[in-house]
Short mmCIF file of the N, C-alpha and C atoms (twelve columns), coordinates in Angstrom:
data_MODEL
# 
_entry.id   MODEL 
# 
loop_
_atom_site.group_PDB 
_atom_site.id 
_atom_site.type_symbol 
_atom_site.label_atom_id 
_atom_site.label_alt_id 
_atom_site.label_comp_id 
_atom_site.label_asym_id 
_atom_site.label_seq_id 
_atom_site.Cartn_x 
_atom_site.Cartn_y 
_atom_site.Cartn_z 
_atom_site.pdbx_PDB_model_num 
ATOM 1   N N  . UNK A 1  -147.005 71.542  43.917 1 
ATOM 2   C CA . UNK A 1  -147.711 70.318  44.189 1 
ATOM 3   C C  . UNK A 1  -147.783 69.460  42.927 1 
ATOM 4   N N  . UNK A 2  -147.832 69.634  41.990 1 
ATOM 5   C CA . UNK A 2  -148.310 69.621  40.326 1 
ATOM 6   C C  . UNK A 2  -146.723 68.928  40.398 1 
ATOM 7   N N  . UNK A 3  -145.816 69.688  40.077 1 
ATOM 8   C CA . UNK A 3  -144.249 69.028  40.268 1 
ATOM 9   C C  . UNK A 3  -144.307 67.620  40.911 1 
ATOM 10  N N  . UNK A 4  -144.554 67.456  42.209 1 
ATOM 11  C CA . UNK A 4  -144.303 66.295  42.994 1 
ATOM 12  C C  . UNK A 4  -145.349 65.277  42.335 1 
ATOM 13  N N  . UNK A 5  -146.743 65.395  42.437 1 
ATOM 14  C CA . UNK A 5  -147.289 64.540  41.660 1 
ATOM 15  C C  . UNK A 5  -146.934 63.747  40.312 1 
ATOM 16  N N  . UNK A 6  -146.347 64.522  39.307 1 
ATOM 17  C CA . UNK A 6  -146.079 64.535  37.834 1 
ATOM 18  C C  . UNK A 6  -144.576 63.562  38.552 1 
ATOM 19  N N  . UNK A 7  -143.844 63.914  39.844 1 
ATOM 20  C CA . UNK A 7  -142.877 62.424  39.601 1 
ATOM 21  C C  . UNK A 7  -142.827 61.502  40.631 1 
ATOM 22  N N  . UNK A 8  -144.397 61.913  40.936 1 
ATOM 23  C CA . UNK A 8  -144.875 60.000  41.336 1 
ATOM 24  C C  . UNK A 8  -145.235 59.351  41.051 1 
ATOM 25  N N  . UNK A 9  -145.637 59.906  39.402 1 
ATOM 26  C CA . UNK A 9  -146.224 58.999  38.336 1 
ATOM 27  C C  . UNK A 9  -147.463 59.672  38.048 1 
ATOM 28  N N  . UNK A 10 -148.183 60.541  38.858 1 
ATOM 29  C CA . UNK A 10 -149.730 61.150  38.579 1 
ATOM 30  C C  . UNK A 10 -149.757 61.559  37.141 1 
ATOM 31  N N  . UNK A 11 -150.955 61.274  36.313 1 
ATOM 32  C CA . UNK A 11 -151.386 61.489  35.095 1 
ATOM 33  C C  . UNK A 11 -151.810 63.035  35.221 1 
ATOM 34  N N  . UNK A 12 -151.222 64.155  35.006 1 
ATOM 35  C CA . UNK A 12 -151.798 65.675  35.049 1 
ATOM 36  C C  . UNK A 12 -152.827 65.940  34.072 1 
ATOM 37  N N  . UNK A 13 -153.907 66.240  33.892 1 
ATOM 38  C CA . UNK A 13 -154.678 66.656  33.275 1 
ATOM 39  C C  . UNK A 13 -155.041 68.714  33.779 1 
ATOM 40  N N  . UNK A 14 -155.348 69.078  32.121 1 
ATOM 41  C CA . UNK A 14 -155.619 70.746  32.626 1 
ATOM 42  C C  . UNK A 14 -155.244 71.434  31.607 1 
ATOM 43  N N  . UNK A 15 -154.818 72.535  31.794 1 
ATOM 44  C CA . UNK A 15 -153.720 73.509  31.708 1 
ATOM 45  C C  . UNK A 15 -152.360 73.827  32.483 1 
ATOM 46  N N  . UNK A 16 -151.634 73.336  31.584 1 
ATOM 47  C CA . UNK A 16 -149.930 73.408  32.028 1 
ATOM 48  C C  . UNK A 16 -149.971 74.835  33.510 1 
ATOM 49  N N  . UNK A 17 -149.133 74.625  34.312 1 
ATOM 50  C CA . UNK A 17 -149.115 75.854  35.403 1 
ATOM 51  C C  . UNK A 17 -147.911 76.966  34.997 1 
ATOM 52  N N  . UNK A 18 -149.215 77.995  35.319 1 
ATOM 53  C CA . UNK A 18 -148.038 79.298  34.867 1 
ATOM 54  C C  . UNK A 18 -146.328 79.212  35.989 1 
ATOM 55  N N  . UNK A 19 -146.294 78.337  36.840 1 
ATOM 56  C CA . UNK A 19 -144.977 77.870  37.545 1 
ATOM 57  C C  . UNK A 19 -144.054 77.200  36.704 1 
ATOM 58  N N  . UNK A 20 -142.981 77.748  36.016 1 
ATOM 59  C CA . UNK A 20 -142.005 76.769  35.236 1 
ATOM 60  C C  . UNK A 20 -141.583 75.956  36.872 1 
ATOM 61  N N  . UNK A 21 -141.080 74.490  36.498 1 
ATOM 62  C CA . UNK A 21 -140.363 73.200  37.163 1 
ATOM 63  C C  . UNK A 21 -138.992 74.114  36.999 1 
ATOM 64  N N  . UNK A 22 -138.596 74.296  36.318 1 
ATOM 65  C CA . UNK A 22 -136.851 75.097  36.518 1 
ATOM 66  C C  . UNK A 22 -137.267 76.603  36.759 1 
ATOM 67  N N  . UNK A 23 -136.729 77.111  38.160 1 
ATOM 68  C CA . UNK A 23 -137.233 78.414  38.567 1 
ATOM 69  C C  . UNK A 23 -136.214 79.149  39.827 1 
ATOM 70  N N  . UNK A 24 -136.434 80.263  39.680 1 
ATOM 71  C CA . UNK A 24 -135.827 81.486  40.978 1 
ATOM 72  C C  . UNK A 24 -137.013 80.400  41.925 1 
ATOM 73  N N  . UNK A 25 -135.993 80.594  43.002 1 
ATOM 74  C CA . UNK A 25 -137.049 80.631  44.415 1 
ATOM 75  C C  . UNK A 25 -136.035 81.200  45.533 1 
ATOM 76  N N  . UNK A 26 -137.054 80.890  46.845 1 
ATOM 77  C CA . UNK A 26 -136.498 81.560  47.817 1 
ATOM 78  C C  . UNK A 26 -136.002 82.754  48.019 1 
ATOM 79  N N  . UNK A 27 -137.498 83.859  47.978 1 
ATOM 80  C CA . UNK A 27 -137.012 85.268  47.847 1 
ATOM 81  C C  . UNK A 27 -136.376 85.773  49.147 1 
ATOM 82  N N  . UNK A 28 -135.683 86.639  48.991 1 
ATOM 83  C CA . UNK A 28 -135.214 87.565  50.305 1 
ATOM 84  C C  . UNK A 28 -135.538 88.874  50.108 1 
ATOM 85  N N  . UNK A 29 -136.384 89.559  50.813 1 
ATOM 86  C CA . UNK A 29 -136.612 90.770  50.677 1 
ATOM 87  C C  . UNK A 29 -136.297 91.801  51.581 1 
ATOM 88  N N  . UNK A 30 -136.024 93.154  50.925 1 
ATOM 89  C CA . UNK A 30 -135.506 94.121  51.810 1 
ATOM 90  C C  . UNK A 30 -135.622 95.442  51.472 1 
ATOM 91  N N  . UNK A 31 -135.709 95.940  52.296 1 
ATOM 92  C CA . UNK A 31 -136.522 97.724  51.868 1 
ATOM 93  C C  . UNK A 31 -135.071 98.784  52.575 1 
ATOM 94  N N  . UNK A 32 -134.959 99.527  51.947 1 
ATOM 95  C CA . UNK A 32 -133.842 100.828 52.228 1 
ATOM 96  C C  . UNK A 32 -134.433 101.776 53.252 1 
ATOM 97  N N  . UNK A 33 -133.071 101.835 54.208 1 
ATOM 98  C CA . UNK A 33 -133.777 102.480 55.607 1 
ATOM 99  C C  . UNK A 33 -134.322 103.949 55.139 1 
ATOM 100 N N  . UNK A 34 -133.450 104.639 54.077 1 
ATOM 101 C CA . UNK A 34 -134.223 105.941 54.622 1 
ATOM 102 C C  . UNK A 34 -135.316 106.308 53.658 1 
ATOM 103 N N  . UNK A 35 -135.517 105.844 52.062 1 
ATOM 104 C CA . UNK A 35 -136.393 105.809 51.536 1 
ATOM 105 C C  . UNK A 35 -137.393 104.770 51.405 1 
ATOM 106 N N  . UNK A 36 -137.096 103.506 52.270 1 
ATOM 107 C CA . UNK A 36 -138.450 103.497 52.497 1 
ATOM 108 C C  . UNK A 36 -139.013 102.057 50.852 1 
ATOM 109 N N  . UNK A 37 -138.186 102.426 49.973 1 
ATOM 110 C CA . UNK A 37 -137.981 101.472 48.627 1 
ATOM 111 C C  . UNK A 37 -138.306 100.087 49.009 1 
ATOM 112 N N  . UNK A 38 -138.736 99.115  48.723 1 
ATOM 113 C CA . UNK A 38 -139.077 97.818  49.216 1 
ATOM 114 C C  . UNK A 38 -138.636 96.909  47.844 1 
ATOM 115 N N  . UNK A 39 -138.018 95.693  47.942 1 
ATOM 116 C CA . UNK A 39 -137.621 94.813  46.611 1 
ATOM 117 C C  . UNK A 39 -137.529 93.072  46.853 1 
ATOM 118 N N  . UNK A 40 -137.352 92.384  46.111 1 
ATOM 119 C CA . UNK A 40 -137.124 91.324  46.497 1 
ATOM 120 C C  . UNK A 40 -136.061 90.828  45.801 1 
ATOM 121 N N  . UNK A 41 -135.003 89.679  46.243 1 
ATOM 122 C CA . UNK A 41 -134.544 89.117  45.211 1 
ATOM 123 C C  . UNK A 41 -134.207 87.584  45.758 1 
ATOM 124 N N  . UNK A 42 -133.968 87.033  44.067 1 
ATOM 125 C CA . UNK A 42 -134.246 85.158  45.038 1 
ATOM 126 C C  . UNK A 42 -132.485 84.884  44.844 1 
ATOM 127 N N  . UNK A 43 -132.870 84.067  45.535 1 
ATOM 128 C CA . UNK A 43 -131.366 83.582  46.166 1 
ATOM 129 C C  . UNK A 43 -131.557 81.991  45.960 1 
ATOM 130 N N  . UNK A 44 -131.668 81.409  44.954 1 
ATOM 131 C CA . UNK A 44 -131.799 80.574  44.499 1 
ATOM 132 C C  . UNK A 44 -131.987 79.624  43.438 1 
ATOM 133 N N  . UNK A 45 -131.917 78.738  42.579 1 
ATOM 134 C CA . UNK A 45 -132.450 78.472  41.350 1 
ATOM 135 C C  . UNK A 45 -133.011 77.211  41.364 1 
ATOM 136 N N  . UNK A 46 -134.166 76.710  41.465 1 
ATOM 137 C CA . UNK A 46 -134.628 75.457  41.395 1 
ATOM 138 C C  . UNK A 46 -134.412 75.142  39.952 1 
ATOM 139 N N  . UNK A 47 -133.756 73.186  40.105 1 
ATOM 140 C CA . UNK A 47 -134.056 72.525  39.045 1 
ATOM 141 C C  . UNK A 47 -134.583 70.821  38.746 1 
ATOM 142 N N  . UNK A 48 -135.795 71.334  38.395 1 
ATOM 143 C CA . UNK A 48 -136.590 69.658  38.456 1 
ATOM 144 C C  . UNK A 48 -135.961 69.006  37.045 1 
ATOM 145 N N  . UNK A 49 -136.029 70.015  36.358 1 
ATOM 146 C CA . UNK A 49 -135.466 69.024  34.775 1 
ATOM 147 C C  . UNK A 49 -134.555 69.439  34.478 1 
ATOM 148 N N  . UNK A 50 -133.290 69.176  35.055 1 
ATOM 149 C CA . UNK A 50 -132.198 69.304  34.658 1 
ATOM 150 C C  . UNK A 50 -131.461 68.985  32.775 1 
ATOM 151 N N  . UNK A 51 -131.825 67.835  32.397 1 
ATOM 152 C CA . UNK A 51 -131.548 67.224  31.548 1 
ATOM 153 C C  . UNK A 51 -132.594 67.576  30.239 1 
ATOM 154 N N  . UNK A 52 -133.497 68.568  30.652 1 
ATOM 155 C CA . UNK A 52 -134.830 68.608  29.711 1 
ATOM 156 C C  . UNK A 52 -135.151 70.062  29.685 1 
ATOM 157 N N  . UNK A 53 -134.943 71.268  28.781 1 
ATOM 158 C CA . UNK A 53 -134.858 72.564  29.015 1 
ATOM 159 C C  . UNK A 53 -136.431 73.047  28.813 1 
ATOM 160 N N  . UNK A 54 -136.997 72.515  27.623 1 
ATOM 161 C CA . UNK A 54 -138.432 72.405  27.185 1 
ATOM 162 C C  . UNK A 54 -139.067 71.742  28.661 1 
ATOM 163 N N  . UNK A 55 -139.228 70.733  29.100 1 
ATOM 164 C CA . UNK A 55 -139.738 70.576  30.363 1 
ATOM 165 C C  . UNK A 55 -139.550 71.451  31.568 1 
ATOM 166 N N  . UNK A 56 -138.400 71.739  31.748 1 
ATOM 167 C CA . UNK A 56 -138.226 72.640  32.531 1 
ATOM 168 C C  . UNK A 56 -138.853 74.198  32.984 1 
ATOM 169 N N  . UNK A 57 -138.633 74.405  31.440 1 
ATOM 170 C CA . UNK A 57 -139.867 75.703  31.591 1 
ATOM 171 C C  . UNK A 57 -141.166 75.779  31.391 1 
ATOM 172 N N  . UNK A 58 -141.592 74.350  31.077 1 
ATOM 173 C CA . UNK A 58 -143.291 74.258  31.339 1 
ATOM 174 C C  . UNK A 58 -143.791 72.939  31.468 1 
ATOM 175 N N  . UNK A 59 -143.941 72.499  32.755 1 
ATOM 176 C CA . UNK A 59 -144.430 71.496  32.909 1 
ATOM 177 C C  . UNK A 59 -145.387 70.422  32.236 1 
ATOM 178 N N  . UNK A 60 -144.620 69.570  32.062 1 
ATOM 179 C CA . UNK A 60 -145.724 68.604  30.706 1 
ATOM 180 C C  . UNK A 60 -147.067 67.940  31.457 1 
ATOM 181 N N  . UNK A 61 -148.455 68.278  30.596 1 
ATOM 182 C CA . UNK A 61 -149.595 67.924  30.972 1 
ATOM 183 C C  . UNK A 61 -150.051 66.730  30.189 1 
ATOM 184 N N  . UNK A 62 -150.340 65.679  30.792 1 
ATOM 185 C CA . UNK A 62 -150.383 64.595  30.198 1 
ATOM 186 C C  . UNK A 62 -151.796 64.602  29.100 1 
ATOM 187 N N  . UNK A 63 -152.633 64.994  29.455 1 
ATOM 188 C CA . UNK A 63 -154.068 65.422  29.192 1 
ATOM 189 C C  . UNK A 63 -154.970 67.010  29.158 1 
ATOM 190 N N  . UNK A 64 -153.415 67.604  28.056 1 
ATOM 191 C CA . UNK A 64 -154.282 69.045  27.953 1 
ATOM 192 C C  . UNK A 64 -155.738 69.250  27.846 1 
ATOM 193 N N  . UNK A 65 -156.704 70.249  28.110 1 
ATOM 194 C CA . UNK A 65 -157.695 70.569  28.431 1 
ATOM 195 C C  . UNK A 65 -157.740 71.876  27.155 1 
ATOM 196 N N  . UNK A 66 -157.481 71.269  26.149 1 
ATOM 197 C CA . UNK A 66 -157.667 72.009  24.702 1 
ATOM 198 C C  . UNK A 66 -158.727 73.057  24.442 1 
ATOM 199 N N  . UNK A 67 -158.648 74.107  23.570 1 
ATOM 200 C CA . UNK A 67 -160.090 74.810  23.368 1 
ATOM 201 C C  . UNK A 67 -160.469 73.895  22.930 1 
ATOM 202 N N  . UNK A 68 -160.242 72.493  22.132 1 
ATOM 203 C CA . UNK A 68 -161.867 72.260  21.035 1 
ATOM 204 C C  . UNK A 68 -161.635 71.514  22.445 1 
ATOM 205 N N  . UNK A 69 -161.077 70.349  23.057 1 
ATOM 206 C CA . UNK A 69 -162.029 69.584  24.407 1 
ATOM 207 C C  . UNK A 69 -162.956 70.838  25.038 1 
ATOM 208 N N  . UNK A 70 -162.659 71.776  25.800 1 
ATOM 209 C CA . UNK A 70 -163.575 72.728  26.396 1 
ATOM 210 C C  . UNK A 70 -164.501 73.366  25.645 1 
ATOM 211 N N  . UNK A 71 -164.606 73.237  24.125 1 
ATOM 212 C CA . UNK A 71 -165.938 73.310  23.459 1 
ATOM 213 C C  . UNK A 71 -166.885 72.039  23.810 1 
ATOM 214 N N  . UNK A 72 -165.879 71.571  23.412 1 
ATOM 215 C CA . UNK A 72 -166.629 69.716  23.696 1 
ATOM 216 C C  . UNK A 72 -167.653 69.885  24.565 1 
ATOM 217 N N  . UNK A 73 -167.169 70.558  25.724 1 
ATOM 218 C CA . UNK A 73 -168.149 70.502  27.544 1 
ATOM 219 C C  . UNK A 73 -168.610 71.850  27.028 1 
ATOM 220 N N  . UNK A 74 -169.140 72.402  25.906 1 
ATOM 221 C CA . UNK A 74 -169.717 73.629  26.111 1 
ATOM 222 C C  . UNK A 74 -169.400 74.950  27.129 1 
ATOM 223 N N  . UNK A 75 -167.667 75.083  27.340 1 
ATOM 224 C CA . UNK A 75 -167.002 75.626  28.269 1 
ATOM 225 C C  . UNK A 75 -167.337 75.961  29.494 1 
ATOM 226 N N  . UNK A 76 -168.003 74.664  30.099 1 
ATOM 227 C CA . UNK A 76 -168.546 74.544  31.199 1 
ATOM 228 C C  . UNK A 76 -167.183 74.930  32.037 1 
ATOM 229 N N  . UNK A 77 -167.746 75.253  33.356 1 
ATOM 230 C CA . UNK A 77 -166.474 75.965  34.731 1 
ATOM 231 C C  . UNK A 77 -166.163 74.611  35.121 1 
ATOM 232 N N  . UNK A 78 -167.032 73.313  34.907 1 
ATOM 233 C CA . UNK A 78 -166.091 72.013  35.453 1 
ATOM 234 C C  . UNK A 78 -165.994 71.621  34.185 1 
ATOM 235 N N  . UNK A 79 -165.206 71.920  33.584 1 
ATOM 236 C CA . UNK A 79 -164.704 71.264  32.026 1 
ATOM 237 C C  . UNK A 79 -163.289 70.331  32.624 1 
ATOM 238 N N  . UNK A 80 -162.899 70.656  33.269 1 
ATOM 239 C CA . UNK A 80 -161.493 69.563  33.923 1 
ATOM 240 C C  . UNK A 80 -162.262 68.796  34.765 1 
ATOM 241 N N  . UNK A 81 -163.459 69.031  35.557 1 
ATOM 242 C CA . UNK A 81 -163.904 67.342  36.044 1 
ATOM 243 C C  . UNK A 81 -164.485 66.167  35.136 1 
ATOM 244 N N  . UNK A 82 -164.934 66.969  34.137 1 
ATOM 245 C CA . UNK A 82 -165.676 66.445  33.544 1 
ATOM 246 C C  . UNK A 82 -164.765 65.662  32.738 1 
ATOM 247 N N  . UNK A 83 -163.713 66.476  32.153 1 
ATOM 248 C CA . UNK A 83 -162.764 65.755  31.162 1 
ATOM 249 C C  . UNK A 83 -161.776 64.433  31.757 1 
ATOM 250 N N  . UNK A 84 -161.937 64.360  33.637 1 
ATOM 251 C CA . UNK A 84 -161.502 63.580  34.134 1 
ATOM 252 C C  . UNK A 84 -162.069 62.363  34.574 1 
ATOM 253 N N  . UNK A 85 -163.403 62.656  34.450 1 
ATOM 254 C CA . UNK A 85 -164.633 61.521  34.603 1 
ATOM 255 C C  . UNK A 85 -164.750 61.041  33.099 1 
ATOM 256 N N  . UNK A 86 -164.539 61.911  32.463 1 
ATOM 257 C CA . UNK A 86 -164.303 61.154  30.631 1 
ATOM 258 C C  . UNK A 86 -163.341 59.995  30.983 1 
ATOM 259 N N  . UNK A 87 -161.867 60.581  31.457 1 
ATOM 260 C CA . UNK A 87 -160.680 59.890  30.851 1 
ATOM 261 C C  . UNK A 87 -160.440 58.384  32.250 1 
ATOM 262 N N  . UNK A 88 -161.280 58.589  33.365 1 
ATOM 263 C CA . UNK A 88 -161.150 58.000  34.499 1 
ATOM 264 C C  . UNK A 88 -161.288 56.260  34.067 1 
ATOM 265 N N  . UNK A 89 -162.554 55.758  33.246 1 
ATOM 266 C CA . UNK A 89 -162.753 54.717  32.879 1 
ATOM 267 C C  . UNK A 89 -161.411 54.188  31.771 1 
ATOM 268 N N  . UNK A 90 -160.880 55.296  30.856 1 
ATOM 269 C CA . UNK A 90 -159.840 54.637  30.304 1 
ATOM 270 C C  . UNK A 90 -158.874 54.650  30.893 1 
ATOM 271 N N  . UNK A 91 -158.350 54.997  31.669 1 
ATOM 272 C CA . UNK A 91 -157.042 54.849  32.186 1 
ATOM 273 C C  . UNK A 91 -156.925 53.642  33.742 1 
ATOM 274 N N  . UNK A 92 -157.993 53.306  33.936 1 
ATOM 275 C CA . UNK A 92 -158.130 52.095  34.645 1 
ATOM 276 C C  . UNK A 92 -158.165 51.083  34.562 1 
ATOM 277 N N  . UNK A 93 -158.197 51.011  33.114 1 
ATOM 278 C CA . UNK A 93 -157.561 49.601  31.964 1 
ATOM 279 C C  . UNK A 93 -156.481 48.617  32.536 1 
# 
């Protein structure tokens, strides 16, 4: 979801997602008849950043959510709303 947003223009704020944009997908899985063994494997390779290898394997956050910002909020559990109600008035400029 984070992917599609980031290229409709959405400003990401947070922590980057443990999902690299260049990735395996589309698992196929299959287990061996007589033992019973279960595995997966992907049959696929997604690529959002072709042209960008550093992007690719970790999605760029426009507005990291830093330890010192989350000191800032006293590492409050809404430290990303809060840091978005911070940044909401400037970016409506």
């Amino acid at each position: 979801m984070a992917l599609y947003l980031y290229f409709s223009g959405a400003k990401l704020l947070g922590t980057p997602s443990a999902q690299a944009p260049n990735s395996w997908g589309e698992l196929l899985e299959w287990q061996l008849k007589h033992s019973g063994i279960k595995g997966e494997v992907s049959r696929s390779f997604d690529i959002a950043f072709g042209d960008d290898l550093e992007r690719g394997r970790v999605l760029p956050v426009h507005y990291p959510l830093t330890y010192k910002k989350l000191k800032s909020f006293n590492f409050d559990t809404n430290s990303e709303f809060l840091y978005a109600m911070e940044l909401l008035p400037k970016l409506a400029k």
